[in-house]
mmCIF file of N, CA and C in Angstrom:
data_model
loop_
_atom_site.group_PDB
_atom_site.id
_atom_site.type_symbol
_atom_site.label_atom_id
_atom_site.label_comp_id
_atom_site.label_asym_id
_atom_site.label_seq_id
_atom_site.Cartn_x
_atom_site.Cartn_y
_atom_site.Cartn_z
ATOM 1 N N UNK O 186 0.836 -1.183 0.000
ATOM 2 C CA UNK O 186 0.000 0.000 0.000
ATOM 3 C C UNK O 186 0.879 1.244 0.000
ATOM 4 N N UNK O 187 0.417 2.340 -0.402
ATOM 5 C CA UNK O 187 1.459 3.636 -0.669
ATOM 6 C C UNK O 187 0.807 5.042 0.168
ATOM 7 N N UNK O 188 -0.069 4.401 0.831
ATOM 8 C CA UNK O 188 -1.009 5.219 1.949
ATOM 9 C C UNK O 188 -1.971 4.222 2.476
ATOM 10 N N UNK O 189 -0.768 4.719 4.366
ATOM 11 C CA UNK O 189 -1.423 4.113 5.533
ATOM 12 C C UNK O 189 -2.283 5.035 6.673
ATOM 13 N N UNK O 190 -3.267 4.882 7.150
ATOM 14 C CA UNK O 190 -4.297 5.841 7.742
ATOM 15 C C UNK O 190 -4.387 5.297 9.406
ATOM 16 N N UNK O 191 -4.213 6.266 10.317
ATOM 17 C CA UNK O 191 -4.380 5.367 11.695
ATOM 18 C C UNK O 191 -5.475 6.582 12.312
ATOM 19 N N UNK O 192 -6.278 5.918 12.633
ATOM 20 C CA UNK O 192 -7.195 6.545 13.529
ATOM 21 C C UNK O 192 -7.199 7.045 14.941
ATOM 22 N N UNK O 193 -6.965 8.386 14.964
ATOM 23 C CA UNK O 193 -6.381 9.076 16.116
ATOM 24 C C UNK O 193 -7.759 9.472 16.978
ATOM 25 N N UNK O 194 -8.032 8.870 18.179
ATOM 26 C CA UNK O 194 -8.800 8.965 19.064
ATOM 27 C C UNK O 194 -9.145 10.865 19.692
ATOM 28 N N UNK O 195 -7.790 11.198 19.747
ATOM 29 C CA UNK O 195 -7.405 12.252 20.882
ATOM 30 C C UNK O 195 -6.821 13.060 20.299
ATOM 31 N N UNK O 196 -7.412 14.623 20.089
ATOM 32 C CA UNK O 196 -5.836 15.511 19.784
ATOM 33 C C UNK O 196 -5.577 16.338 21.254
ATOM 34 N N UNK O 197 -4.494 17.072 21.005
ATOM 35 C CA UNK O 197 -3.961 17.885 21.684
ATOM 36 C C UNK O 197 -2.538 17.257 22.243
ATOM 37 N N UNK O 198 -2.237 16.392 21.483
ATOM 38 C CA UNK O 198 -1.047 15.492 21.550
ATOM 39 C C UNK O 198 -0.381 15.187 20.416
ATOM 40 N N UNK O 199 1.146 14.779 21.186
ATOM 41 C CA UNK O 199 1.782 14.029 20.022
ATOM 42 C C UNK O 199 1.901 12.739 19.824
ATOM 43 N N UNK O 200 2.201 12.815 18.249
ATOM 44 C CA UNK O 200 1.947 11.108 17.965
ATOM 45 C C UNK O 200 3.387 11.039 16.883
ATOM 46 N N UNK O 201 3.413 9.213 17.137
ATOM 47 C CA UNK O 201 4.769 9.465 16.259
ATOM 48 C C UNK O 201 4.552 7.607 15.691
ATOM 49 N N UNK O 202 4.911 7.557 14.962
ATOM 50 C CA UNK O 202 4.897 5.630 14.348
ATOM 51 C C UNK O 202 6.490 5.508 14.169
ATOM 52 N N UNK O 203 5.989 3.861 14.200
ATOM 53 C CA UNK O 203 7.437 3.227 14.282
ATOM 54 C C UNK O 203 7.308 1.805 13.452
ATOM 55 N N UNK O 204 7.749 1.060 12.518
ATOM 56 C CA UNK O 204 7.706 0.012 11.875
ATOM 57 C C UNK O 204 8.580 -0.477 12.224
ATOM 58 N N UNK O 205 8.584 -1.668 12.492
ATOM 59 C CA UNK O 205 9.975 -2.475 12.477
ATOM 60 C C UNK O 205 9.439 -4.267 12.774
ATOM 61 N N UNK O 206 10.266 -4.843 13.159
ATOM 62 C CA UNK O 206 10.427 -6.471 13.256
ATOM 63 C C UNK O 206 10.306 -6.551 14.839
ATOM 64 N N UNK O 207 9.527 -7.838 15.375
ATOM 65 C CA UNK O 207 9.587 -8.663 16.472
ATOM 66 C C UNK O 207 10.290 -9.669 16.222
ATOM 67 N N UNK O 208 11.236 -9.666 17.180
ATOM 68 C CA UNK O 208 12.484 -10.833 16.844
ATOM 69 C C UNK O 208 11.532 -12.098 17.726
ATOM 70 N N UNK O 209 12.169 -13.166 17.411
ATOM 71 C CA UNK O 209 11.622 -14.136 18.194
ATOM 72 C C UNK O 209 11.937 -14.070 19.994
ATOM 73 N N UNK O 210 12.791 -13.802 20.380
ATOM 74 C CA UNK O 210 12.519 -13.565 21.996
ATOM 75 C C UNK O 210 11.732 -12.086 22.376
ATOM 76 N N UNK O 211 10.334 -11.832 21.093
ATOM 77 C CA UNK O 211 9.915 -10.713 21.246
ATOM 78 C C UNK O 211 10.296 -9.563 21.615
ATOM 79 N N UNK O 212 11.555 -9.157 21.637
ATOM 80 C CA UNK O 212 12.211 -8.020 21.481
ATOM 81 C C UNK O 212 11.966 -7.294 20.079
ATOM 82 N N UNK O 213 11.222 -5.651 20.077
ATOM 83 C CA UNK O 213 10.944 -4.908 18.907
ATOM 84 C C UNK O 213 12.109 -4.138 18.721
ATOM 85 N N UNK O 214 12.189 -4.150 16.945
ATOM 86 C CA UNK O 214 13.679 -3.492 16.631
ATOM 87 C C UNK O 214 12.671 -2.603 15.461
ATOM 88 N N UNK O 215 12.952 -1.388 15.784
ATOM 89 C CA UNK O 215 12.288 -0.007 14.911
ATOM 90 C C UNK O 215 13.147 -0.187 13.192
ATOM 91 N N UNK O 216 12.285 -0.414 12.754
ATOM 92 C CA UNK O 216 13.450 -0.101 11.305
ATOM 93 C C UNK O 216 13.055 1.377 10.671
ATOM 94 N N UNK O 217 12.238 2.284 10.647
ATOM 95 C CA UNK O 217 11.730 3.542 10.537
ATOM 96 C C UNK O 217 11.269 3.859 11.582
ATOM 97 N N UNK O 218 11.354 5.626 11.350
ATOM 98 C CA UNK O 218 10.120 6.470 12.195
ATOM 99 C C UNK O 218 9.869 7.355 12.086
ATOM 100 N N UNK O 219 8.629 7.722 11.514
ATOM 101 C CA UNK O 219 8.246 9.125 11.167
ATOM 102 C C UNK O 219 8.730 10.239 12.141
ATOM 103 N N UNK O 220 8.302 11.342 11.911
ATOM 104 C CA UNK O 220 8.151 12.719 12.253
ATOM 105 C C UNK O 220 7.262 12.700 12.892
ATOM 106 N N UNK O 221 7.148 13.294 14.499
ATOM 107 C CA UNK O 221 6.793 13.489 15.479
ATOM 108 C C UNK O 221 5.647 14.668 14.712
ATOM 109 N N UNK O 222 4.498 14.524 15.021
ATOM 110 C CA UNK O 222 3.221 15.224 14.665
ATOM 111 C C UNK O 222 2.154 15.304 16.204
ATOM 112 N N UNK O 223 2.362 17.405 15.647
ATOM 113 C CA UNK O 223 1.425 17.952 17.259
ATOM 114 C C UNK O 223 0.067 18.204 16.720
ATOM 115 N N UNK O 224 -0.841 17.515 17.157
ATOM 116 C CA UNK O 224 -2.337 17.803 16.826
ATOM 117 C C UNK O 224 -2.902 19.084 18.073
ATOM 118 N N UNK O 225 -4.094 19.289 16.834
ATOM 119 C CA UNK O 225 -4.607 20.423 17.710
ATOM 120 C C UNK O 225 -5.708 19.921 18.953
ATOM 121 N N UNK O 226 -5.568 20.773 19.625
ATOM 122 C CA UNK O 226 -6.917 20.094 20.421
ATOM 123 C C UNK O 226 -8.381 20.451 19.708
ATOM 124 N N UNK O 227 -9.645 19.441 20.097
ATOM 125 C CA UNK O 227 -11.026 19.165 19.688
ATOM 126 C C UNK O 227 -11.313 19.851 19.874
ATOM 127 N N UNK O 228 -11.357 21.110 19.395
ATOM 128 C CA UNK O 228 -12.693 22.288 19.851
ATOM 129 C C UNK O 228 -11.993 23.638 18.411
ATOM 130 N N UNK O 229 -12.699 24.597 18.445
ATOM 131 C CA UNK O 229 -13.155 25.824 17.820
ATOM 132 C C UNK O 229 -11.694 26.685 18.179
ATOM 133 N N UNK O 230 -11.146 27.289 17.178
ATOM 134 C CA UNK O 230 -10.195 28.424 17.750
ATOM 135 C C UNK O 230 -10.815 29.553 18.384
ATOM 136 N N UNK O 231 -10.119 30.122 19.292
ATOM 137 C CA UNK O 231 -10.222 31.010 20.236
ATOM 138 C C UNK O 231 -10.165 32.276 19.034
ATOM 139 N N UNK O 232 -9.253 32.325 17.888
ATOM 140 C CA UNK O 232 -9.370 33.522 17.069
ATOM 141 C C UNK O 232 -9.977 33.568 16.266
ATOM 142 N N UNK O 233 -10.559 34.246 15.716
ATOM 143 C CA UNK O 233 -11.673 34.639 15.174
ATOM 144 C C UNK O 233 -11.521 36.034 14.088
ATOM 145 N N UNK O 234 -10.224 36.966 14.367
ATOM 146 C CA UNK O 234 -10.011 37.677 13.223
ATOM 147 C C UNK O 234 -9.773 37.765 12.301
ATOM 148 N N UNK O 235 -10.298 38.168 11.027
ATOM 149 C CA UNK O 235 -9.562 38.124 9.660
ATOM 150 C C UNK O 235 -8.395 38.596 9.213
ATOM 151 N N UNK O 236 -7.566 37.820 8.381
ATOM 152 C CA UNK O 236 -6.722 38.243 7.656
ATOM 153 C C UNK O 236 -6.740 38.079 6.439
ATOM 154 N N UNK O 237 -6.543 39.026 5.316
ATOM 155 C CA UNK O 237 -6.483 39.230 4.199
ATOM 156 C C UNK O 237 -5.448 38.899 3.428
ATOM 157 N N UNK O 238 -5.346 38.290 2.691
ATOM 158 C CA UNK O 238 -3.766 38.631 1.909
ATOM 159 C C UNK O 238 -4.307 38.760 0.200
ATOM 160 N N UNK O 239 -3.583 39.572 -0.654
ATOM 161 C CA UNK O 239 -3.669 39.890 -1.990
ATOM 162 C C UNK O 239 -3.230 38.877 -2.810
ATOM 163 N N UNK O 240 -3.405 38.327 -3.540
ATOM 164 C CA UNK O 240 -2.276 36.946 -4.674
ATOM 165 C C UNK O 240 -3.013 37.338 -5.596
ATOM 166 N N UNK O 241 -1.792 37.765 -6.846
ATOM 167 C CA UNK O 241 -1.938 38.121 -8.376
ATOM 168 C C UNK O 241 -0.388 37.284 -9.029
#
């Protein structure tokens, strides 16, 4: 597959994945690991002002 999706319960935290192998005396060995990702917390922003910007 070339897109994997994990269903995140909770924001306002960080989350981070790790792939790798379970050796047989079940010891986990990481062979990748993403980039540490800060979610926002569940609710509405507190700001509320506009900003404009021009693009030509």
């Amino acid at each position: 597959a070339k897109n994997w999706y994990i269903n995140v319960q909770e924001g306002g935290k960080a989350y981070y994945c790790e792939v790798g192998l379970i050796l047989p005396n079940g010891r986990f060995i990481a062979l990748v690991r993403t980039n540490t990702v800060h979610l926002p917390v569940g609710r509405v922003s507190d700001v509320t002002d506009e900003k404009w910007m021009s693009v030509s």
